[in-house]
Tab-separated table of C-alpha atoms and ligand atoms in Angstrom:
chain	number	residue	atom	x	y	z
A	1	MET	CA	17.521	32.193	-29.655
A	2	GLU	CA	17.161	32.881	-26.708
A	3	THR	CA	18.517	36.685	-26.223
A	4	VAL	CA	19.668	37.519	-22.114
A	5	VAL	CA	20.572	41.071	-20.646
A	6	SER	CA	21.570	42.026	-17.665
A	7	GLY	CA	23.741	44.666	-15.305
A	8	ILE	CA	26.184	45.936	-12.549
A	9	ARG	CA	25.608	49.258	-10.996
A	10	SER	CA	29.170	50.678	-11.519
A	11	THR	CA	29.819	52.115	-7.418
A	12	GLY	CA	32.866	49.874	-6.675
A	13	LYS	CA	34.489	46.536	-6.527
A	14	LEU	CA	33.157	43.992	-7.492
A	15	HIS	CA	32.306	40.967	-4.636
A	16	LEU	CA	31.490	37.108	-4.509
A	17	GLY	CA	27.782	39.011	-4.156
A	18	ASN	CA	27.859	39.463	-7.905
A	19	TYR	CA	30.166	36.853	-9.168
A	20	TYR	CA	27.670	33.676	-7.962
A	21	GLY	CA	24.021	35.224	-7.667
A	22	ALA	CA	24.837	37.089	-11.158
A	23	ILE	CA	28.225	36.942	-12.993
A	24	GLN	CA	29.109	32.740	-12.575
A	25	ASN	CA	25.342	32.572	-14.808
A	26	PHE	CA	26.820	35.100	-17.622
A	27	VAL	CA	30.053	33.717	-17.948
A	28	LYS	CA	28.568	30.161	-18.970
A	29	MET	CA	24.809	31.562	-20.540
A	30	GLN	CA	27.255	32.756	-23.104
A	31	HIS	CA	27.624	30.514	-24.367
A	32	GLU	CA	24.601	29.236	-25.669
A	33	TYR	CA	22.309	32.416	-25.609
A	34	ASN	CA	22.363	35.797	-27.516
A	35	CYS	CA	23.966	37.859	-24.874
A	36	TYR	CA	23.967	41.390	-23.346
A	37	PHE	CA	25.923	42.492	-20.028
A	38	PHE	CA	26.365	46.180	-19.555
A	39	ILE	CA	27.555	48.422	-16.490
A	40	ALA	CA	24.279	50.016	-15.177
A	41	ASP	CA	26.394	53.466	-15.257
A	42	LEU	CA	22.761	55.730	-15.408
A	43	HIS	CA	20.996	53.840	-11.754
A	44	SER	CA	24.215	55.286	-10.465
A	45	LEU	CA	23.932	58.592	-10.631
A	46	THR	CA	21.786	58.234	-8.269
A	47	THR	CA	23.795	57.642	-5.596
A	48	HIS	CA	24.968	61.117	-7.146
A	49	PRO	CA	29.338	60.107	-8.098
A	50	THR	CA	31.593	62.895	-9.367
A	51	SER	CA	32.434	62.608	-12.318
A	52	ALA	CA	36.033	61.505	-11.215
A	53	ASP	CA	34.287	58.313	-9.857
A	54	LEU	CA	31.954	57.738	-11.839
A	55	HIS	CA	34.464	57.333	-14.772
A	56	GLY	CA	36.618	55.033	-12.132
A	57	ASN	CA	34.266	52.425	-11.269
A	58	VAL	CA	32.526	52.152	-14.545
A	59	LYS	CA	35.799	50.643	-15.273
A	60	GLN	CA	36.764	48.799	-12.772
A	61	VAL	CA	33.589	46.378	-13.104
A	62	LEU	CA	34.818	46.582	-16.712
A	63	VAL	CA	37.752	44.829	-15.889
A	64	GLU	CA	36.028	42.323	-13.553
A	65	TYR	CA	33.612	41.562	-16.400
A	66	LEU	CA	36.005	40.639	-18.637
A	67	ALA	CA	38.479	38.932	-15.593
A	68	ALA	CA	35.410	36.797	-15.223
A	69	GLY	CA	35.567	34.904	-17.736
A	70	ILE	CA	32.982	37.151	-19.480
A	71	ASP	CA	34.190	36.792	-23.618
A	72	PRO	CA	33.407	40.094	-25.986
A	73	GLU	CA	33.511	38.315	-29.235
A	74	LYS	CA	30.435	35.837	-27.757
A	75	ALA	CA	28.780	38.022	-25.962
A	76	THR	CA	27.781	42.208	-25.659
A	77	ILE	CA	29.605	43.775	-23.516
A	78	TYR	CA	28.892	47.696	-23.312
A	79	VAL	CA	27.580	50.451	-21.033
A	80	GLN	CA	24.199	51.464	-20.392
A	81	SER	CA	25.416	56.216	-20.866
A	82	ASP	CA	26.627	54.932	-24.505
A	83	VAL	CA	23.387	53.558	-25.714
A	84	PRO	CA	20.560	56.737	-25.351
A	85	GLU	CA	18.128	54.582	-26.686
A	86	ILE	CA	17.458	53.132	-23.296
A	87	ALA	CA	16.551	56.099	-21.292
A	88	GLU	CA	14.508	57.961	-24.292
A	89	LEU	CA	12.476	53.914	-23.623
A	90	TYR	CA	12.785	54.877	-19.997
A	91	LEU	CA	10.903	57.964	-20.805
A	92	TYR	CA	8.294	56.578	-22.924
A	93	LEU	CA	7.815	53.610	-19.705
A	94	ASN	CA	8.082	56.480	-17.159
A	95	MET	CA	4.396	57.958	-18.124
A	96	ASN	CA	3.069	54.036	-17.571
A	97	ALA	CA	3.642	53.933	-14.003
A	98	TYR	CA	2.083	54.889	-10.646
A	99	LEU	CA	3.089	56.380	-8.397
A	100	GLY	CA	1.836	53.773	-5.934
A	101	GLU	CA	3.925	50.415	-7.598
A	102	LEU	CA	6.678	51.855	-7.438
A	103	GLU	CA	6.805	53.626	-3.712
A	104	ARG	CA	5.645	49.861	-2.821
A	105	SER	CA	9.457	48.390	-3.959
A	106	THR	CA	10.740	47.086	-1.539
A	107	SER	CA	14.623	48.605	-2.494
A	108	PHE	CA	12.444	51.884	-3.036
A	109	LYS	CA	11.225	51.737	0.221
A	110	ASP	CA	15.189	50.470	1.633
A	111	LYS	CA	17.101	52.944	0.297
A	112	VAL	CA	14.354	55.417	1.712
A	113	ARG	CA	15.193	54.294	5.036
A	114	ALA	CA	18.382	53.899	4.418
A	115	HIS	CA	19.202	57.646	3.706
A	116	PRO	CA	16.106	59.859	4.045
A	117	ASP	CA	17.911	63.757	2.983
A	118	ASN	CA	18.425	61.664	-0.937
A	119	VAL	CA	14.830	60.278	-1.836
A	120	ASN	CA	15.227	61.874	-5.176
A	121	ALA	CA	12.323	60.681	-8.540
A	122	GLY	CA	15.646	58.283	-10.387
A	123	LEU	CA	15.841	56.711	-7.060
A	124	LEU	CA	12.073	55.876	-6.733
A	125	THR	CA	12.104	55.588	-10.957
A	126	TYR	CA	15.185	52.995	-10.828
A	127	PRO	CA	12.552	49.715	-11.891
A	128	VAL	CA	11.027	51.605	-14.230
A	129	LEU	CA	14.863	52.887	-16.524
A	130	MET	CA	15.999	48.774	-15.263
A	131	ALA	CA	12.991	47.177	-17.256
A	132	ALA	CA	14.096	49.627	-20.420
A	133	ASP	CA	18.053	47.628	-19.850
A	134	ILE	CA	15.730	44.903	-20.199
A	135	MET	CA	12.975	45.302	-23.228
A	136	ILE	CA	15.275	46.917	-25.491
A	137	HIS	CA	16.534	44.231	-25.677
A	138	LYS	CA	13.248	41.787	-25.994
A	139	ALA	CA	15.135	39.759	-23.450
A	140	THR	CA	13.371	36.294	-21.159
A	141	LYS	CA	15.545	36.178	-19.286
A	142	VAL	CA	17.424	37.783	-17.281
A	143	PRO	CA	20.494	36.122	-14.526
A	144	VAL	CA	20.170	37.930	-10.821
A	145	GLY	CA	20.590	37.530	-7.722
A	146	LYS	CA	17.349	37.273	-5.242
A	147	ASP	CA	17.081	41.042	-5.043
A	148	GLN	CA	16.551	41.027	-7.522
A	149	GLU	CA	13.335	39.627	-8.374
A	150	GLN	CA	10.837	41.773	-6.829
A	151	HIS	CA	12.405	44.821	-10.034
A	152	LEU	CA	11.703	41.307	-12.254
A	153	GLU	CA	8.247	41.476	-11.628
A	154	MET	CA	7.768	44.787	-12.104
A	155	ALA	CA	9.030	44.261	-15.537
A	156	ARG	CA	6.560	41.720	-16.564
A	157	THR	CA	3.805	43.935	-14.879
A	158	PHE	CA	5.260	47.560	-17.529
A	159	ALA	CA	6.171	44.639	-20.586
A	160	ASN	CA	2.482	43.565	-20.549
A	161	ARG	CA	0.879	47.236	-19.341
A	162	PHE	CA	2.535	48.566	-22.861
A	163	ASN	CA	1.957	45.351	-24.910
A	164	ARG	CA	-1.731	46.198	-23.937
A	165	LEU	CA	-1.408	49.906	-23.524
A	166	TYR	CA	-0.646	49.654	-27.615
A	167	ASN	CA	-2.838	45.850	-28.308
A	168	LYS	CA	-0.030	44.828	-30.079
A	169	ASP	CA	2.094	41.140	-27.817
A	170	TYR	CA	5.139	42.917	-28.878
A	171	PHE	CA	7.753	42.830	-25.650
A	172	PRO	CA	8.107	39.829	-24.206
A	173	GLU	CA	7.607	38.281	-20.253
A	174	PRO	CA	10.942	38.566	-19.370
A	175	TYR	CA	12.208	36.070	-15.820
A	176	ALA	CA	14.870	36.329	-13.327
A	177	PHE	CA	17.381	33.556	-14.406
A	178	ASN	CA	19.886	30.400	-12.225
A	179	PHE	CA	21.287	27.346	-13.616
A	180	SER	CA	20.765	25.954	-10.678
A	181	ALA	CA	17.133	26.997	-10.966
A	182	ASN	CA	16.862	29.151	-7.730
A	183	LEU	CA	18.155	31.806	-7.565
A	184	VAL	CA	21.371	32.842	-5.190
A	185	LYS	CA	21.575	34.855	-2.274
A	186	ILE	CA	25.232	35.073	-0.564
A	187	PRO	CA	25.286	35.841	3.073
A	188	GLY	CA	27.615	39.712	4.113
A	189	LEU	CA	30.620	39.004	6.742
A	190	ASP	CA	27.967	40.773	9.744
A	191	GLY	CA	26.021	38.125	10.299
A	192	LYS	CA	23.179	40.141	8.831
A	193	GLY	CA	21.738	40.025	5.594
A	194	LYS	CA	22.985	39.253	2.337
A	195	MET	CA	26.426	40.861	1.167
A	196	GLY	CA	26.636	44.369	-0.423
A	197	LYS	CA	28.161	46.770	-1.276
A	198	SER	CA	26.205	49.836	0.849
A	199	GLU	CA	26.808	46.857	4.022
A	200	GLY	CA	30.697	48.969	4.481
A	201	GLU	CA	33.306	46.971	3.405
A	202	ALA	CA	33.490	44.769	5.997
A	203	ASN	CA	31.254	43.027	4.996
A	204	ALA	CA	32.024	41.873	2.126
A	205	VAL	CA	34.934	39.706	0.520
A	206	TYR	CA	36.180	41.740	-3.280
A	207	LEU	CA	37.157	40.005	-5.731
A	208	SER	CA	40.222	42.187	-6.057
A	209	ASP	CA	41.076	41.334	-1.972
A	210	PRO	CA	44.476	40.248	-1.959
A	211	PRO	CA	44.395	37.328	-0.048
A	212	GLU	CA	45.596	38.865	3.740
A	213	VAL	CA	42.491	41.298	3.488
A	214	ILE	CA	40.318	38.237	3.245
A	215	ARG	CA	41.766	36.195	6.023
A	216	LYS	CA	41.188	39.346	7.522
A	217	LYS	CA	37.346	39.778	7.143
A	218	VAL	CA	36.440	36.488	8.031
A	219	MET	CA	38.391	36.022	10.584
A	220	ARG	CA	36.456	39.123	12.228
A	221	ALA	CA	33.414	38.164	10.785
A	222	VAL	CA	30.772	37.202	13.185
A	223	THR	CA	29.879	34.653	15.745
A	224	ASP	CA	28.882	33.310	18.786
A	225	SER	CA	29.546	30.967	21.584
A	226	GLY	CA	29.456	27.775	20.730
A	227	PRO	CA	26.079	25.795	19.927
A	228	THR	CA	25.228	23.884	23.740
A	229	ALA	CA	23.176	20.665	22.693
A	230	GLU	CA	23.558	18.385	19.709
A	231	ASN	CA	22.220	19.474	16.072
A	232	GLN	CA	20.940	22.810	17.936
A	233	GLU	CA	20.088	24.472	14.559
A	234	LYS	CA	22.652	27.049	14.441
A	235	PRO	CA	21.076	31.175	14.432
A	236	VAL	CA	21.739	33.314	11.027
A	237	GLU	CA	25.408	35.031	12.254
A	238	ILE	CA	26.682	31.396	12.117
A	239	GLN	CA	24.610	29.742	8.979
A	240	ASN	CA	25.899	31.816	7.293
A	241	LEU	CA	29.537	30.932	7.792
A	242	PHE	CA	27.407	27.676	6.102
A	243	GLU	CA	26.533	29.446	3.553
A	244	LEU	CA	29.664	30.918	2.479
A	245	MET	CA	30.855	28.117	2.791
A	246	LYS	CA	28.381	26.162	0.340
A	247	VAL	CA	29.264	28.250	-2.432
A	248	VAL	CA	33.417	28.980	-1.815
A	249	SER	CA	34.917	24.978	-0.643
A	250	PRO	CA	34.482	21.227	-1.708
A	251	ALA	CA	30.849	19.670	-0.122
A	252	GLY	CA	33.003	17.198	2.240
A	253	THR	CA	34.796	20.342	2.952
A	254	TYR	CA	30.914	21.488	4.035
A	255	ALA	CA	29.861	17.973	5.453
A	256	HIS	CA	32.584	17.891	7.773
A	257	PHE	CA	31.868	21.373	10.295
A	258	ASP	CA	28.064	20.631	9.649
A	259	LEU	CA	29.431	17.250	11.847
A	260	LEU	CA	31.456	18.955	14.173
A	261	TYR	CA	28.730	21.557	14.527
A	262	ASN	CA	25.801	19.141	15.650
A	263	THR	CA	27.924	16.853	17.509
A	264	CYS	CA	29.241	20.569	19.417
A	265	GLN	CA	32.995	20.266	18.503
A	266	ILE	CA	33.193	22.593	16.039
A	267	ARG	CA	35.479	25.694	16.399
A	268	TYR	CA	35.044	28.490	14.642
A	269	GLY	CA	38.691	29.629	14.235
A	270	ASP	CA	39.519	26.456	11.616
A	271	LEU	CA	36.396	26.759	10.069
A	272	LYS	CA	36.459	30.525	9.239
A	273	LYS	CA	40.521	30.159	8.376
A	274	GLN	CA	38.999	26.946	5.937
A	275	LEU	CA	36.288	29.616	4.385
A	276	ALA	CA	38.835	31.984	4.347
A	277	GLU	CA	41.237	29.617	2.219
A	278	ASP	CA	38.775	28.773	-0.096
A	279	MET	CA	37.760	32.216	-1.222
A	280	ILE	CA	40.786	32.713	-0.985
A	281	VAL	CA	41.326	29.874	-3.472
A	282	ALA	CA	38.043	31.059	-6.175
A	283	ALA	CA	38.798	34.909	-6.608
A	284	ALA	CA	42.485	33.985	-6.799
A	285	PRO	CA	42.777	33.579	-11.140
A	286	ILE	CA	39.718	36.633	-11.175
A	287	ARG	CA	42.074	38.510	-8.947
A	288	GLU	CA	45.535	38.114	-11.039
A	289	ARG	CA	43.101	38.747	-14.349
A	290	ILE	CA	41.977	41.918	-12.925
A	291	LYS	CA	46.017	43.062	-12.998
A	292	GLU	CA	46.726	42.709	-15.564
A	293	ILE	CA	43.396	44.216	-17.669
A	294	ASP	CA	43.397	46.902	-15.317
A	295	GLN	CA	46.780	47.869	-17.844
A	296	ASP	CA	45.776	47.496	-20.333
A	297	SER	CA	43.855	50.678	-21.752
A	298	SER	CA	43.363	50.145	-25.983
A	299	TYR	CA	41.537	46.720	-25.246
A	300	LEU	CA	39.025	48.174	-22.508
A	301	ARG	CA	38.863	50.976	-24.939
A	302	GLN	CA	37.920	48.693	-28.252
A	303	VAL	CA	35.968	46.761	-25.966
A	304	ALA	CA	33.869	49.181	-24.823
A	305	ARG	CA	33.372	50.901	-28.721
A	306	HIS	CA	32.853	47.271	-29.759
A	307	GLY	CA	30.207	46.453	-27.078
A	308	ALA	CA	27.845	49.878	-28.076
A	309	ILE	CA	28.216	49.771	-31.618
A	310	LYS	CA	26.376	46.592	-31.305
A	311	ALA	CA	24.058	47.161	-28.058
A	312	ARG	CA	22.939	50.016	-30.373
A	313	GLU	CA	22.035	47.974	-33.154
A	314	SER	CA	19.430	45.602	-30.913
A	315	ALA	CA	18.570	49.077	-29.727
A	316	SER	CA	18.193	51.535	-32.037
A	317	LYS	CA	15.446	48.250	-34.014
A	318	THR	CA	13.596	48.711	-30.566
A	319	ILE	CA	12.598	51.840	-30.459
A	320	ARG	CA	12.228	52.485	-33.974
A	321	GLU	CA	9.280	50.192	-33.860
A	322	VAL	CA	8.206	51.515	-30.323
A	323	ARG	CA	8.425	54.468	-31.341
A	324	GLU	CA	6.213	53.625	-34.658
A	325	ILE	CA	3.566	51.512	-32.306
A	326	ILE	CA	3.128	55.406	-30.368
A	327	GLY	CA	2.734	56.923	-33.407
A	328	PHE	CA	5.300	59.243	-33.840
A	329	ARG	CA	5.669	58.747	-37.694
A	330	SER	CA	7.705	60.924	-39.655
A	331	PHE	CA	5.930	63.736	-42.004
B	401	TYM	P1	23.297	45.817	-7.955
B	401	TYM	O1	25.029	46.574	-8.866
B	401	TYM	O2	23.143	45.871	-7.313
B	401	TYM	O3	23.882	43.973	-8.536
B	401	TYM	C1	24.520	42.959	-9.616
B	401	TYM	C2	24.394	40.958	-9.110
B	401	TYM	O4	24.576	40.873	-8.367
B	401	TYM	C3	23.665	40.415	-6.907
B	401	TYM	N1	24.070	40.120	-6.344
B	401	TYM	C4	24.044	39.647	-5.236
B	401	TYM	N2	23.338	38.209	-5.682
B	401	TYM	C5	23.654	36.694	-5.378
B	401	TYM	N3	24.638	37.563	-3.549
B	401	TYM	C6	24.063	38.504	-3.346
B	401	TYM	N4	24.528	38.860	-1.877
B	401	TYM	C7	24.739	39.525	-3.951
B	401	TYM	N5	24.389	41.225	-3.776
B	401	TYM	C8	24.426	41.429	-5.101
B	401	TYM	C9	23.014	41.850	-7.864
B	401	TYM	O5	21.289	40.660	-7.572
B	401	TYM	C10	22.565	41.820	-9.719
B	401	TYM	O6	22.333	39.975	-9.847
B	401	TYM	N6	20.051	46.842	-9.976
B	401	TYM	C11	20.615	45.978	-10.348
B	401	TYM	C12	21.534	46.091	-12.109
B	401	TYM	C13	20.846	46.821	-13.164
B	401	TYM	C14	20.385	45.477	-14.442
B	401	TYM	C15	19.657	45.961	-14.899
B	401	TYM	C16	20.163	44.447	-13.471
B	401	TYM	C17	20.211	47.131	-13.652
B	401	TYM	N7	19.398	47.028	-14.597
B	401	TYM	C18	19.214	45.305	-15.635
B	401	TYM	C19	19.426	42.810	-14.455
B	401	TYM	C20	19.159	43.510	-15.253
B	401	TYM	C21	21.830	46.370	-9.257
B	401	TYM	O7	21.265	47.121	-8.858
B	401	TYM	O8	22.905	45.028	-9.007
């Protein structure tokens, strides 16, 4: 059976982008593959969280994974820092990761632009740690959103380079995966790029947002003054709202508003009201389960411990073999 690995950074609440870009696939894949889903708390250290925030954020993602339907009996759910073998593999891979290729990564360049005062080495080698996450279980499929595509390409480079260096066909090539074939990019509500945690609270709709918050955010989304000619191309902020509708609403609803737009009869207020209600319906069951699971500390402890044991079984096997291949042998 093929092995699947994916993770989400522990930097706060999960939003619809995380859900439709990644988690929805996790939930489907757990029935068909050998799945490892983790909480990337080592990755979140690039932004220097306080220890209280770090722990709270890890808990939040764990709760939301379970609430979204990841089943710890089917998939292995674990916290990245509970598996020290990942950090060890990261060290080995760093020896064969080159400054030029790391500096060319789009996400690194974006981070440098956004936070020029915090360009740390962890940020530069972020794709190497991500490759270690995947390679530690020798995974071939990685369910992620479109923004992670380049990181997967780098992971393939590191896997192939290791194999070449040691002249051994050890690590398989990992590929980004989505059940719909195309990788997903969920837009935000600010009329610009993707929905994201670092793009500001109002840009993202969170799985834990109560209905009134979702309504308020959607009603405030950026729009223009409306189409002036039939079948006019939609400007990006309007296209974004339609993209969101495509994800959360029934096909008939999308077609209805698309026709209104194309015949210049659209009222954005109506479109937003409908979009907000459909988002509320999509998030409601998850939100209810988040509230329940959040209270259950003993269940969360049990899931995290059980997951760490299972993940370390697989990770320690890989590290044992990698050490042997590299040439670390005991006397
Ligand atoms: P992160 O935490 O930024 O996002 C987690 C997952 O959600 C997806 N995603 C989106 N998909 C579509 N539209 C959006 N607007 C959107 N926003 C987020 C991301 O593509 C991702 O799949 N580096 C990773 C975490 C990671 C990882 C890994 C993933 C660490 N190691 C190993 C896979 C395998 C990240 O920062 O994702």
